[in-house]
Structures are given as structure tokens and as C-alpha cells.
Amino acid sequence: MTRLDTARIRVARQRIDPAFLDTPLYRCEALERDLGCAVSIKLETANPVRSFKARGTEVVASALADSRASAVVCASAGNLGQALAWSGRGRGLDVTVVASRFAPAAKLDRIRALDARLELVDGDIETARDRAAAIARHDGIRLVEDSLDLETCEGAATIGLELVDAVPAFDAVLIALGGGALATGVGHVLKECAPGVEVICVQPLGAPAMTRSWHQRRVISTDSTDTIADGVAGRFPIPAVLNDLLLVADDAVLVQEASIIAGMRMLFERAGLIVEPSAALGVAAILEDPDRFAGRHVVTVVCGSNVDAASYRRWIGAES
Amino acid sequence: MTRLDTARIRVARQRIDPAFLDTPLYRCEALERDLGCAVSIKLETANPVRSFKARGTEVVASALADSRASAVVCASAGNLGQALAWSGRGRGLDVTVVASRFAPAAKLDRIRALDARLELVDGDIETARDRAAAIARHDGIRLVEDSLDLETCEGAATIGLELVDAVPAFDAVLIALGGGALATGVGHVLKECAPGVEVICVQPLGAPAMTRSWHQRRVISTDSTDTIADGVAGRFPIPAVLNDLLLVADDAVLVQEASIIAGMRMLFERAGLIVEPSAALGVAAILEDPDRFAGRHVVTVVCGSNVDAASYRRWIGAES
């Protein structure tokens, strides 16, 4: 049994602003000739924060507002911070976001623009997590811990509810794996409501901690990360999240940076979608192992589109 | 009274595949600092044909299937053809699309990929219209005439139904103006259900026939067009459509090519959206007349994203 409960996920869904729900889910045939399988896109980028993260922060912030809390803090690679800033602002919460100074400038700018207090740390997301926890202790305010806090998993899990309602059914779902909220949330609902669907997590070779942990069934940390997929570049898997992931994931695979870029280019050229590197992991996984998916119907969750314009131009404009 | 009827539009909506309905509608604050007004996006690109046109072709094709028709033909700048090919394929219809050989290659490729018979003409969309009509007469099959045929307007009008259901309300809607189906359809519903909303049509200076016709209240044709906005580059306005447009549009404005490109760049950089030139007309209109929109809440319908990748890279400056 995971820490999640489908009935509670359905209740959580009612707390989420409709702008983040019932996102597009559609066959993208223009990708299929190159990928050799049927591909459907679940698009989580056409909303005010351009990622799926607000599904979770809406649940967090509405509960905080109910309890008359006035402030909240989180660490973020950039997307959770935007989402918490958006959800908190609408409910009168003071939001503090701690992020790495190496996070994409576009993400940091948007966090500031959404009226959050942004504190930058010199390290990576793990340094930011430590600092956010210190702020929460010092100020006596709620710390939102992505993937550990059930609201973040339940929010992500509402994507799963929308997938299982979809007709026609599909054979596999490809999910970007970072801290694990998206994978455990969507995976929980699929395993309960559509157990025949293969749940495949995808992580960059340059940030493999959770994938290695899943394969070895124990927490494996790494000393560093090296990937353009900034949204999934953690080093310290959370034990409780790994436990859940072991229950709901059928596989966890690692992909190369070149495949991530090829995936972004393909989503640009064939699907007309701007995606951030983390959101191209699913396509990258198909590119690296086409035989596995040949003839099947695969859903890939396009989880975010927050890119620095200059980096993105380079990724899609580079000579092939 | 326009040729449209809101009750009939509601019935038409039931014939449309859900993949094309309830498209994202969301505030895009990242655009607002540059544009000086509140901006919401109605996104019609996250579907199997990457434009709003399938709302209309679903209505057409389902009626044809009901009547046991076996074939249909249309002229298209590229998006209607894709949509009709998609809608017809699912209902066993033989679809013929006539297009200009100068249409974007991506649009032509997608029409072919959707199993339609594609016939190219040497002229522009008006030449294609003549040829499609000749095919229909010769083969005795249904000719779908965009904007003239009520189903195409009713399909587009379902966007209006979704806009008037939106909360909070908005002050103005910016609609790309080509043949007029989108403008008359959405305009009809707004004028009937939300008469306080200003309906503003936007056309390129390089393809101004319908806008000039609207201002002079009679059909004005042009000898040629010169715009990158291939989706709205007609020369011969249809009298019945102009009559409807005179009843529902509050204004029709023309924008320069440079503003269209600036709009595409802004939607790329700020909103993370790939759009075709016609879909940037609304943003272009705000850029050219910011005082008109200052402090107001404006919806822009992002009506399509079918671009040639090479052209798009050039427009957003990917080589630089």
C-alpha cells in the first residue's frame, strides 16, 4: 500500500483551480512515424504556471488557508516555486521560495513576478532544501516538501484520474522522474484503476539517484548531477517516496542528454510544443528503445515548458 | 440577425469530438508587463490538428456520415484541409483537399499524412476555391466552403460558448480575421450572451480585404496578398459572411508584418507557445495600439500552430 488513497485524491481534486484540471490529452500522429508507436500527449503546460506543479500547490495552499496560516516556504528547482507562489498569492499567503542560483533565469523571474520572496542559495536543489527547512524552523511556518508531502503527490495524482477516464485506453505511460511526486501520484491511480497500463519512469543519466534507488530497492544518493533537465536533478531520494515508487512503477529508465535534446526538437518540429528538458524525457525514452514501444499506445506527460528562451533556441536550432 | 443561431450551435457542439472542446483558457501574466493589459489565452492548438478548424469539420463530417455521403472536397490554406481530413477519415469519407502549392509544407504534409487526396494549384487560396468547386460539380460531391457553410461557423462558434462560460468576465476578445467563420461564429455568441464584450477582428495589412469590406460595409476585393499569415490571406470576401460580420464585430483592425513577428516572438518567449502567424494577430493588435487596451482584460484566441519549422526558427531568431 502506498501512502496515497484514491478517494482522498478525488477530494483533493476539488480544491484545485479549474485552470489546472482537465488538461489536453490527444493523439499526436505527427510524432508516430519517427517513434514507431501510437503516442498521446497529456499536456500540463497550458496554464498560468506552465507546469503540473500547481495541482499540488493548490491542495497545499487551500488547506493552509483553511487553517488560517499566513506563510509558507518551499525549496524548488523552479516550477514548484512558481506554482506555490501562484496558489499562495490568491489565498493571501506570504510565500518564500528557496532556489539554486543556477536555476533557469526564466523560472526565477517568474517566481519573483508572482510576488514570492525568492532566496537563492549557492548550491543545488539539495542545498535549497536544507535552507528552506531552516527557514521553516526559524519562522515557525509550513515547509512544503515536494514528493514527501502527500498534497504534492495527491495533486499530481489527479493527472492519473484524468488518464484513466480517457478513451481509448493506452498501454504505457511515460513519467518524468525527479523527487517522485508525479510518478508515485500518477502511478498509484493507474495501478489501482487501470492496472494493465505499464508505468515507466524516466530520468536523465546525469541525475540517476531515484532510478538507481528503485532498481536496488534502497536509497542511493549521488554526489552531483549533470543534466540540462533541471527540473528532475535531485541527489537525495526520500525513503518514503521510494517505497511508494517501488509499489507503483513497473520500470525506471535512464536516458542520455542527446536524447533529451532530440526529444525537445521532435516535440517542437512535429508537435508544435515548447517543452522544458524534463518534459521531453518520455520521448527520449522511446527514441532510445523503440522496440520496447513498437506498435503500442504510449502516453507521455508533458509536465512543463519553463525554459530560458536563449537555451531553448540553442536546443532546437543546433545543427543536427 | 446573423445566419447563426445559438441553440443550433449548442446542438452542433455535441457532434464535435471532445479532443477539440473545452480548450485551455487561462491568464498569461508573463505577457502582461509588455502588453499593459490583462491577457487571457484561449488555446486552440493542443489537439490532433493544431488548429480550431476541426470544430467545424466535425460538424460537417458527422452530418455527411449521417446522410451516407462517401466523399467531400474543400479548398484550404492548410488548416481546414487537415481538419477535414481528420474528421472525414474517422467517418469513412474520401476527402479531397485543394491547396496552393505555396502553402506551408508542414500543412501540406499533414494533409497527406491524414490520408486525404491533396491537389495543389498554382495560384492562391482563391484559385484553390475555384478548383475545389469544379471538383465538387464534376464528382457530384459535397463542397465545404469555409465561412460560407454554416457548419464551419457553428463549429468556430463553440469557442464562443466556452468563452461566455468563463469566469471572470473579460472586456474584449481579439479574433483573427480571414474568411470570417471564426469572427462571425465567436462574435455571434458573444453579442448574444455577453454583449458587453468588445469583439475586435484582426487582419494583416497585407491581406486586408475583409477588414476593408467591413469598414466600407460592402465587399472589397484585392488583387493580391502579401503576408506571412498564410491562414488568413484571402482576397474575395463572401457577401453573406460580411453581412454577419457587420452585425457582430465592433471593430476590424489591420496590423503590420513586423508586429505579427513580434507577437510570435513574445508568445514564444513569455508564454512558451509556438503559434502560426495568424494566431499572433491578437497580440500584434495590442502591440500596435496599447492605449486602447490599457488596464482592460483581453482574450486572444490562439487559433493555430502549424508552422514550417525553418520559418519559425527564423521568426523567433533561433539562428542568432
XYZ file of C-alpha atoms in Angstrom:
640
model
C 0.000 0.000 0.000
C 1.342 3.385 -0.963
C 0.818 6.419 1.214
C -1.828 7.555 -1.270
C -5.543 6.926 -1.306
C -7.629 7.339 -4.440
C -10.701 8.578 -2.582
C -8.578 11.270 -0.942
C -7.132 12.181 -4.335
C -10.662 12.742 -5.623
C -11.346 15.056 -2.703
C -8.071 16.887 -3.284
C -9.084 17.449 -6.898
C -11.960 19.606 -5.759
C -9.508 22.043 -4.177
C -7.672 22.717 -7.412
C -8.419 25.757 -9.558
C -10.028 24.509 -12.797
C -7.316 26.274 -14.811
C -5.060 23.346 -13.920
C -7.512 20.493 -14.455
C -8.768 18.546 -17.464
C -5.690 19.373 -19.452
C -5.473 18.381 -23.122
C -4.957 14.678 -23.844
C -4.659 13.881 -27.524
C -3.079 11.602 -30.084
C -0.132 13.202 -31.801
C 0.213 11.254 -35.031
C 2.905 13.560 -36.370
C 5.276 12.026 -33.802
C 4.350 8.476 -34.585
C 6.216 7.842 -37.818
C 9.501 8.713 -36.134
C 8.703 6.949 -32.873
C 7.113 3.784 -34.234
C 4.256 3.688 -31.753
C 0.986 5.449 -31.068
C 1.686 8.498 -28.927
C -0.711 10.577 -26.870
C 0.278 13.788 -25.166
C -1.009 14.790 -21.744
C -0.229 18.496 -21.840
C 0.427 20.149 -18.490
C 1.881 23.412 -19.803
C -1.134 25.460 -20.933
C -1.855 27.091 -17.596
C -0.724 30.142 -15.605
C 2.477 28.486 -14.320
C 3.330 26.277 -17.306
C 3.786 23.081 -15.318
C 1.734 20.452 -13.489
C 3.033 21.599 -10.102
C 0.071 23.830 -9.302
C -2.147 20.775 -8.954
C -0.233 20.053 -5.767
C 0.253 23.586 -4.519
C -3.453 24.271 -4.892
C -4.111 21.438 -2.460
C -1.416 22.681 -0.072
C -2.437 26.317 -0.187
C -6.150 25.744 0.184
C -5.515 23.641 3.304
C -3.221 26.340 4.681
C -5.833 28.999 4.014
C -8.437 26.875 5.810
C -6.157 26.688 8.825
C -5.536 30.448 8.738
C -1.846 30.071 8.125
C -0.189 33.213 6.833
C 3.096 31.982 5.409
C 4.701 29.035 3.693
C 8.148 28.149 2.381
C 9.470 25.633 -0.116
C 12.627 24.687 -1.911
C 12.220 24.498 -5.664
C 14.101 23.783 -8.852
C 11.842 26.483 -10.265
C 8.450 25.038 -11.099
C 7.175 24.226 -7.617
C 8.135 27.736 -6.535
C 6.108 29.348 -9.298
C 3.166 27.135 -8.511
C 3.277 27.780 -4.765
C 3.658 31.497 -5.416
C 0.579 31.437 -7.651
C -1.516 29.342 -5.263
C -0.405 31.273 -2.192
C -0.917 34.727 -3.672
C -4.562 34.027 -4.400
C -5.095 32.982 -0.785
C -3.228 35.762 0.979
C -0.229 33.646 1.954
C 3.303 35.010 2.195
C 5.326 32.641 0.057
C 9.069 32.149 0.334
C 10.870 30.107 -2.286
C 14.451 28.903 -1.927
C 16.172 28.016 -5.168
C 19.584 27.462 -6.623
C 21.155 30.498 -8.193
C 21.895 28.199 -11.136
C 18.216 27.563 -11.850
C 16.935 28.875 -15.221
C 16.561 32.648 -15.076
C 13.064 32.417 -16.542
C 11.915 30.293 -13.619
C 13.458 32.628 -11.050
C 11.989 35.707 -12.771
C 8.518 34.201 -12.756
C 8.734 33.315 -9.060
C 9.548 36.947 -8.303
C 6.860 38.208 -10.649
C 4.294 36.171 -8.725
C 5.118 38.202 -5.590
C 7.002 35.473 -3.749
C 10.111 36.187 -1.714
C 12.917 34.405 -3.544
C 16.061 33.367 -1.729
C 18.924 31.987 -3.782
C 21.489 29.517 -2.482
C 24.896 28.793 -3.877
C 24.392 25.046 -4.195
C 21.832 22.851 -5.917
C 18.294 21.791 -5.044
C 19.558 19.774 -2.052
C 21.186 22.892 -0.579
C 17.941 24.735 -1.194
C 16.003 22.019 0.643
C 18.222 22.418 3.679
C 17.850 26.177 3.667
C 14.064 26.020 3.240
C 13.828 23.659 6.205
C 15.908 26.064 8.290
C 13.629 28.963 7.372
C 10.556 26.939 8.284
C 12.020 26.031 11.683
C 13.183 29.553 12.385
C 9.966 31.272 11.324
C 7.645 28.565 12.558
C 5.918 28.284 9.184
C 4.855 25.416 6.983
C 7.569 23.796 4.891
C 6.275 22.274 1.660
C 8.442 19.315 0.757
C 7.881 18.219 -2.797
C 7.101 14.499 -3.157
C 7.301 13.909 0.599
C 4.216 15.947 1.427
C 1.168 13.986 0.447
C -0.601 17.013 -1.013
C 2.072 17.309 -3.683
C 1.601 13.661 -4.626
C -2.171 13.869 -4.488
C -2.184 16.918 -6.712
C -0.008 15.169 -9.275
C -2.180 12.075 -8.920
C -5.160 13.979 -10.294
C -3.441 13.659 -13.671
C -3.855 9.925 -13.192
C -7.581 10.318 -12.640
C -7.850 12.152 -15.938
C -5.811 9.486 -17.707
C -7.905 6.560 -16.515
C -11.060 8.344 -17.642
C -9.611 8.580 -21.140
C -10.979 6.622 -24.049
C -9.456 4.739 -25.755
C -7.184 3.047 -23.288
C -3.424 3.006 -23.666
C -0.674 0.519 -22.927
C 2.015 2.511 -21.141
C 2.605 5.879 -19.579
C 5.963 7.634 -19.507
C 6.536 9.853 -16.497
C 9.431 12.179 -15.748
C 11.079 11.068 -12.514
C 12.553 13.626 -10.150
C 11.555 13.696 -6.498
C 8.799 11.246 -7.335
C 5.522 13.080 -6.701
C 4.446 12.848 -10.324
C 5.467 9.227 -10.719
C 4.023 7.962 -7.445
C 0.856 10.026 -7.798
C 0.032 9.051 -11.366
C 1.349 5.549 -10.788
C -0.858 4.993 -7.745
C -4.031 5.857 -9.629
C -3.067 3.797 -12.665
C -2.185 0.716 -10.623
C -5.487 0.960 -8.783
C -7.789 1.919 -11.650
C -6.008 0.643 -14.777
C -3.546 -1.997 -13.603
C -2.817 -3.190 -17.141
C -1.062 0.050 -18.014
C 2.726 -0.106 -17.733
C 4.100 2.722 -15.581
C 7.554 3.708 -16.767
C 9.598 6.394 -15.027
C 12.267 8.251 -16.984
C 15.229 10.100 -15.539
C 18.390 11.573 -17.083
C 21.588 9.529 -16.880
C 23.086 12.676 -15.398
C 20.722 12.656 -12.406
C 20.043 8.967 -11.752
C 19.615 8.803 -7.958
C 15.964 7.791 -7.765
C 16.210 5.386 -10.683
C 19.211 3.644 -9.159
C 17.386 3.547 -5.850
C 14.349 1.956 -7.488
C 16.468 -0.748 -9.114
C 18.403 -1.509 -5.931
C 15.314 -1.153 -3.723
C 17.177 1.121 -1.295
C 18.102 4.793 -1.270
C 21.116 5.564 -3.431
C 22.407 9.136 -3.339
C 24.763 10.756 -5.800
C 27.450 13.364 -5.251
C 26.468 15.555 -8.145
C 24.197 15.886 -11.137
C 24.974 16.785 -14.716
C 21.922 17.306 -16.908
C 20.011 20.025 -18.717
C 16.837 18.577 -17.187
C 16.975 20.956 -14.239
C 13.512 20.029 -13.030
C 14.451 16.468 -12.065
C 18.033 16.886 -10.902
C 17.891 15.776 -7.274
C 20.553 13.777 -5.485
C 18.875 12.562 -2.273
C 15.816 10.366 -2.796
C 13.277 10.448 0.008
C 12.818 6.965 1.545
C 9.025 7.180 1.892
C 8.704 8.240 -1.729
C 10.962 5.431 -2.884
C 8.777 2.968 -1.009
C 5.747 4.203 -2.883
C 7.581 4.173 -6.184
C 8.571 0.550 -5.639
C 4.887 -0.284 -5.375
C 3.611 1.539 -8.452
C 6.389 1.756 -11.044
C 6.911 -1.081 -13.481
C 10.241 0.257 -14.608
C 12.605 3.195 -14.293
C 14.939 4.016 -17.160
C 17.763 6.476 -17.730
C 18.247 8.492 -20.918
C 21.131 10.428 -22.391
C 21.297 14.184 -22.776
C 21.401 13.907 -26.569
C 18.111 12.016 -26.480
C 16.518 14.706 -24.329
C 17.534 17.350 -26.846
C 16.335 15.163 -29.714
C 13.042 14.801 -27.876
C 12.687 18.554 -27.453
C 13.427 19.080 -31.135
C 10.932 16.446 -32.146
C 8.223 17.947 -29.944
C 8.993 21.339 -31.499
C 9.110 20.195 -35.118
C 6.392 17.560 -35.119
C 4.063 18.551 -32.300
C 4.462 22.324 -32.175
C 5.179 22.194 -28.468
C 7.762 24.089 -26.469
C 8.799 21.845 -23.595
C 11.471 22.031 -20.961
C 14.039 19.216 -20.894
C 12.254 17.280 -18.146
C 9.117 17.198 -20.276
C 10.987 15.563 -23.162
C 12.143 12.588 -21.091
C 9.282 10.395 -22.274
C 10.012 10.955 -25.950
C 13.709 10.441 -25.206
C 12.911 7.045 -23.695
C 11.051 5.963 -26.825
C 13.904 7.180 -29.017
C 16.386 5.112 -27.025
C 14.372 1.895 -27.014
C 11.919 1.898 -29.939
C 11.492 -1.885 -29.952
C 10.051 -1.774 -26.481
C 7.240 0.510 -27.608
C 6.725 -0.622 -31.203
C 3.037 -0.847 -32.043
C 1.891 0.094 -28.559
C -0.078 3.145 -27.441
C 2.013 5.292 -25.130
C 1.039 8.391 -23.173
C 3.756 10.860 -22.297
C 3.079 13.512 -19.676
C 4.435 16.832 -20.932
C 4.998 18.226 -17.494
C 6.460 21.705 -18.014
C 7.531 24.342 -20.521
C 9.548 26.794 -18.440
C 12.711 27.314 -20.435
C 15.163 30.135 -20.870
C 14.496 31.369 -24.389
C 18.184 31.503 -25.297
C 18.808 27.923 -24.184
C 15.733 26.724 -25.997
C 16.708 28.446 -29.235
C 20.031 26.649 -28.969
C 18.417 23.276 -28.306
C 16.068 23.449 -31.283
C 18.335 25.413 -33.566
C 21.537 23.446 -33.250
C 22.626 21.673 -36.381
C 21.543 18.095 -36.290
C -29.872 38.774 -37.318
C -26.876 36.753 -38.386
C -27.242 33.433 -40.151
C -26.289 31.770 -36.869
C -28.470 30.527 -34.065
C -27.120 29.878 -30.590
C -29.401 26.929 -29.922
C -28.195 25.306 -33.116
C -24.599 25.985 -32.106
C -25.235 24.111 -28.867
C -26.552 21.164 -30.840
C -23.575 21.328 -33.194
C -21.244 21.174 -30.207
C -22.493 17.700 -29.406
C -21.198 16.442 -32.749
C -17.615 17.504 -32.043
C -15.003 15.053 -30.775
C -14.133 16.070 -27.188
C -10.453 16.341 -28.178
C -11.335 19.696 -29.728
C -13.588 21.059 -26.970
C -13.024 22.781 -23.636
C -9.629 24.016 -24.705
C -7.391 25.799 -22.191
C -8.395 29.337 -21.242
C -6.007 30.989 -18.832
C -4.449 34.258 -17.738
C -0.947 34.706 -19.058
C 0.612 37.252 -16.716
C 4.032 36.900 -18.275
C 2.669 38.744 -21.315
C 1.048 41.488 -19.345
C 4.005 43.655 -18.388
C 4.894 44.117 -22.044
C 1.320 44.487 -23.250
C -0.050 46.723 -20.495
C -3.314 44.874 -20.075
C -4.635 41.642 -18.598
C -4.334 38.908 -21.205
C -6.028 35.550 -21.322
C -5.200 32.906 -23.890
C -7.811 30.659 -25.474
C -5.568 27.907 -26.805
C -6.830 26.065 -29.881
C -3.579 24.306 -30.780
C -3.329 21.378 -28.343
C -5.290 18.890 -30.409
C -4.668 16.386 -33.226
C -4.737 19.038 -35.987
C -3.236 22.005 -34.143
C -5.959 24.480 -35.022
C -9.591 25.308 -34.191
C -10.777 24.202 -37.620
C -11.786 20.706 -36.566
C -14.640 22.142 -34.516
C -16.259 22.963 -37.846
C -15.210 19.916 -39.813
C -16.523 17.639 -37.082
C -19.951 19.166 -37.606
C -19.662 18.870 -41.378
C -18.358 15.321 -41.390
C -20.801 13.943 -38.864
C -23.708 15.317 -40.913
C -22.218 13.819 -44.071
C -21.801 10.464 -42.366
C -25.426 10.610 -41.231
C -26.511 11.179 -44.814
C -24.328 8.289 -46.039
C -22.170 10.549 -48.179
C -18.906 8.963 -49.209
C -16.785 11.906 -50.319
C -16.158 15.575 -49.662
C -13.884 18.266 -51.049
C -12.649 21.599 -49.752
C -10.205 24.325 -50.593
C -7.841 25.134 -47.770
C -4.951 27.370 -46.833
C -3.783 24.313 -44.895
C -5.639 24.102 -41.611
C -9.166 23.384 -42.819
C -7.747 20.638 -45.018
C -6.041 18.925 -42.102
C -9.176 19.198 -40.029
C -11.475 17.868 -42.740
C -9.031 15.048 -43.431
C -9.047 14.123 -39.737
C -12.820 14.348 -39.348
C -13.515 12.556 -42.615
C -11.064 9.721 -42.049
C -12.766 8.727 -38.811
C -16.104 8.539 -40.605
C -15.048 6.664 -43.727
C -15.225 9.676 -46.039
C -12.943 10.161 -49.024
C -11.517 13.631 -48.510
C -10.031 15.774 -51.250
C -8.228 18.972 -50.321
C -7.237 21.620 -52.830
C -4.474 23.946 -51.695
C -1.970 26.385 -53.051
C 1.424 24.933 -53.817
C 2.783 27.891 -51.855
C 1.108 26.814 -48.607
C 3.486 25.857 -45.762
C 4.995 22.451 -46.455
C 4.142 21.293 -42.941
C 0.451 21.879 -43.573
C 0.544 20.054 -46.906
C 2.490 17.146 -45.418
C -0.018 16.758 -42.615
C -2.960 16.765 -45.024
C -1.334 13.918 -46.943
C -0.439 12.079 -43.742
C -4.096 12.132 -42.733
C -4.932 10.100 -45.856
C -6.582 12.898 -47.807
C -6.093 13.315 -51.537
C -4.213 16.604 -51.910
C -4.395 18.569 -55.132
C -2.142 21.588 -55.488
C -2.949 24.607 -57.624
C -0.553 27.173 -58.964
C -2.370 30.183 -57.543
C -3.522 31.203 -54.084
C -6.479 30.204 -51.920
C -8.935 31.843 -54.337
C -7.632 29.663 -57.177
C -7.976 26.669 -54.864
C -11.581 27.623 -54.110
C -12.410 27.671 -57.805
C -10.775 24.304 -58.356
C -12.488 22.709 -55.350
C -15.855 23.929 -56.620
C -15.129 22.421 -60.028
C -14.244 19.077 -58.447
C -17.427 19.110 -56.417
C -19.535 19.814 -59.509
C -17.757 17.223 -61.592
C -17.814 14.478 -58.992
C -21.183 15.377 -57.556
C -19.811 15.530 -54.000
C -20.168 17.965 -51.156
C -18.058 21.114 -51.325
C -17.155 22.503 -47.910
C -16.822 26.261 -48.191
C -15.098 27.730 -45.171
C -17.034 30.588 -43.557
C -19.896 30.335 -46.063
C -21.081 26.940 -44.873
C -22.899 27.357 -41.596
C -21.304 24.274 -40.050
C -17.886 25.913 -40.248
C -19.205 28.997 -38.465
C -21.152 26.969 -35.923
C -18.085 24.892 -35.119
C -15.997 28.001 -34.558
C -18.833 29.496 -32.550
C -18.478 26.767 -29.944
C -15.349 28.630 -28.846
C -17.686 31.494 -28.032
C -19.820 29.234 -25.839
C -16.715 28.304 -23.868
C -15.689 31.948 -23.531
C -19.026 33.153 -22.182
C -18.983 30.380 -19.596
C -15.624 31.664 -18.361
C -15.192 33.322 -15.011
C -14.123 36.061 -14.524
C -15.522 38.026 -17.397
C -13.348 39.941 -19.814
C -13.638 43.204 -21.720
C -12.592 42.399 -25.254
C -11.781 39.455 -27.478
C -9.272 39.575 -30.317
C -10.071 37.280 -33.226
C -8.002 36.529 -36.305
C -9.993 37.521 -39.381
C -9.679 35.527 -42.570
C -12.751 34.163 -44.311
C -14.742 35.112 -41.249
C -16.001 31.837 -39.747
C -14.083 32.341 -36.514
C -15.034 36.001 -36.165
C -18.701 35.624 -37.023
C -19.074 32.453 -35.002
C -17.432 33.678 -31.829
C -18.856 37.164 -32.354
C -22.405 35.874 -32.670
C -22.276 34.049 -29.367
C -20.613 36.943 -27.571
C -23.093 39.509 -28.857
C -25.975 37.314 -27.784
C -24.654 36.035 -24.448
C -22.118 38.682 -23.362
C -22.969 41.840 -25.293
C -20.646 43.989 -23.184
C -17.561 42.286 -24.595
C -15.912 44.171 -27.435
C -15.377 41.940 -30.489
C -12.290 43.041 -32.394
C -11.193 41.356 -35.598
C -7.550 41.492 -36.628
C -6.172 41.025 -40.115
C -2.764 41.643 -41.685
C -2.244 44.865 -43.623
C -1.007 42.585 -46.377
C -4.360 40.790 -46.676
C -6.949 43.438 -45.813
C -9.937 42.524 -47.980
C -12.438 41.569 -45.280
C -11.386 44.401 -42.968
C -11.771 46.973 -45.728
C -15.105 45.420 -46.602
C -16.254 45.702 -43.004
C -15.321 49.374 -42.809
C -16.961 50.232 -46.132
C -19.944 47.954 -45.494
C -19.612 46.360 -48.929
C -17.410 43.679 -50.440
C -13.952 44.965 -51.346
C -11.643 42.527 -53.111
C -7.901 42.853 -53.534
C -5.680 41.808 -56.400
C -3.053 40.143 -54.269
C -1.930 39.448 -50.737
C 1.445 39.860 -49.109
C 1.686 38.439 -45.598
C 3.297 35.624 -43.652
C -0.106 34.970 -42.077
C -0.999 32.365 -44.674
C -4.078 31.215 -42.782
C -5.986 34.472 -43.297
C -4.780 35.577 -46.706
C -7.981 35.616 -48.772
C -8.839 38.185 -51.411
C -12.559 37.689 -52.082
C -14.810 38.199 -49.061
C -18.071 36.273 -49.135
C -21.079 38.656 -49.052
C -23.164 36.581 -46.620
C -20.223 36.341 -44.204
C -19.592 40.069 -44.435
C -23.243 40.687 -43.569
C -22.867 38.595 -40.435
C -19.595 40.271 -39.549
C -21.205 43.699 -39.799
C -23.692 42.583 -37.164
C -21.283 41.113 -34.617
C -17.894 42.842 -34.920
C -17.259 46.055 -33.029
C -14.093 46.769 -34.956
C -11.713 45.329 -37.504
C -8.083 46.409 -37.463
C -5.061 45.808 -39.648
C -1.570 45.050 -38.333
C 1.881 45.123 -39.844
C 4.052 42.110 -40.565
C 6.663 43.252 -38.059
C 4.010 43.248 -35.336
C 2.951 39.730 -36.232
C 6.536 38.546 -35.890
C 6.926 40.462 -32.636
C 3.744 38.776 -31.420
C 5.067 35.330 -32.307
C 8.325 36.069 -30.511
C 6.509 37.328 -27.452
C 4.276 34.267 -27.323
C 7.399 32.109 -27.601
C 9.493 33.962 -25.033
C 6.823 34.893 -22.485
C 4.111 32.294 -22.920
C 6.048 29.264 -24.141
C 3.714 28.866 -27.093
C 4.517 28.054 -30.693
C 1.918 29.788 -32.839
C 1.492 30.331 -36.524
C 1.408 33.926 -37.758
C -2.398 34.103 -37.886
C -2.520 33.159 -34.220
C -0.292 36.084 -33.263
C -2.610 38.693 -34.792
C -4.270 39.445 -31.466
C -1.018 40.156 -29.678
C 0.087 42.181 -32.687
C -3.022 44.345 -32.356
C -2.257 45.089 -28.717
C 1.352 45.915 -29.566
C 0.213 48.418 -32.194
C -2.376 50.168 -30.033
C -1.547 49.663 -26.352
C -3.573 52.667 -25.194
C -6.730 51.092 -26.485
C -6.268 48.060 -24.251
C -4.527 49.576 -21.227
C -5.909 48.196 -17.996
C -8.524 46.060 -19.709
C -8.862 42.267 -19.731
C -8.405 40.925 -23.238
C -8.818 37.388 -24.543
C -6.873 36.399 -27.611
C -7.815 33.242 -29.462
C -4.627 31.354 -30.350
C -6.140 29.662 -33.354
C -3.325 27.547 -34.834
C 0.255 26.385 -34.539
C 1.002 24.795 -37.911
C 4.301 26.318 -38.952
C 7.218 25.202 -41.056
C 9.982 24.648 -38.513
C 12.571 26.523 -40.560
C 10.375 29.589 -40.946
C 9.508 29.529 -37.284
C 13.143 29.314 -36.223
C 13.783 32.381 -38.346
C 10.841 34.303 -36.878
C 11.895 33.695 -33.297
C 15.549 34.237 -34.051
C 16.827 30.755 -33.351
C 19.842 31.262 -35.605
C 21.079 34.207 -33.602
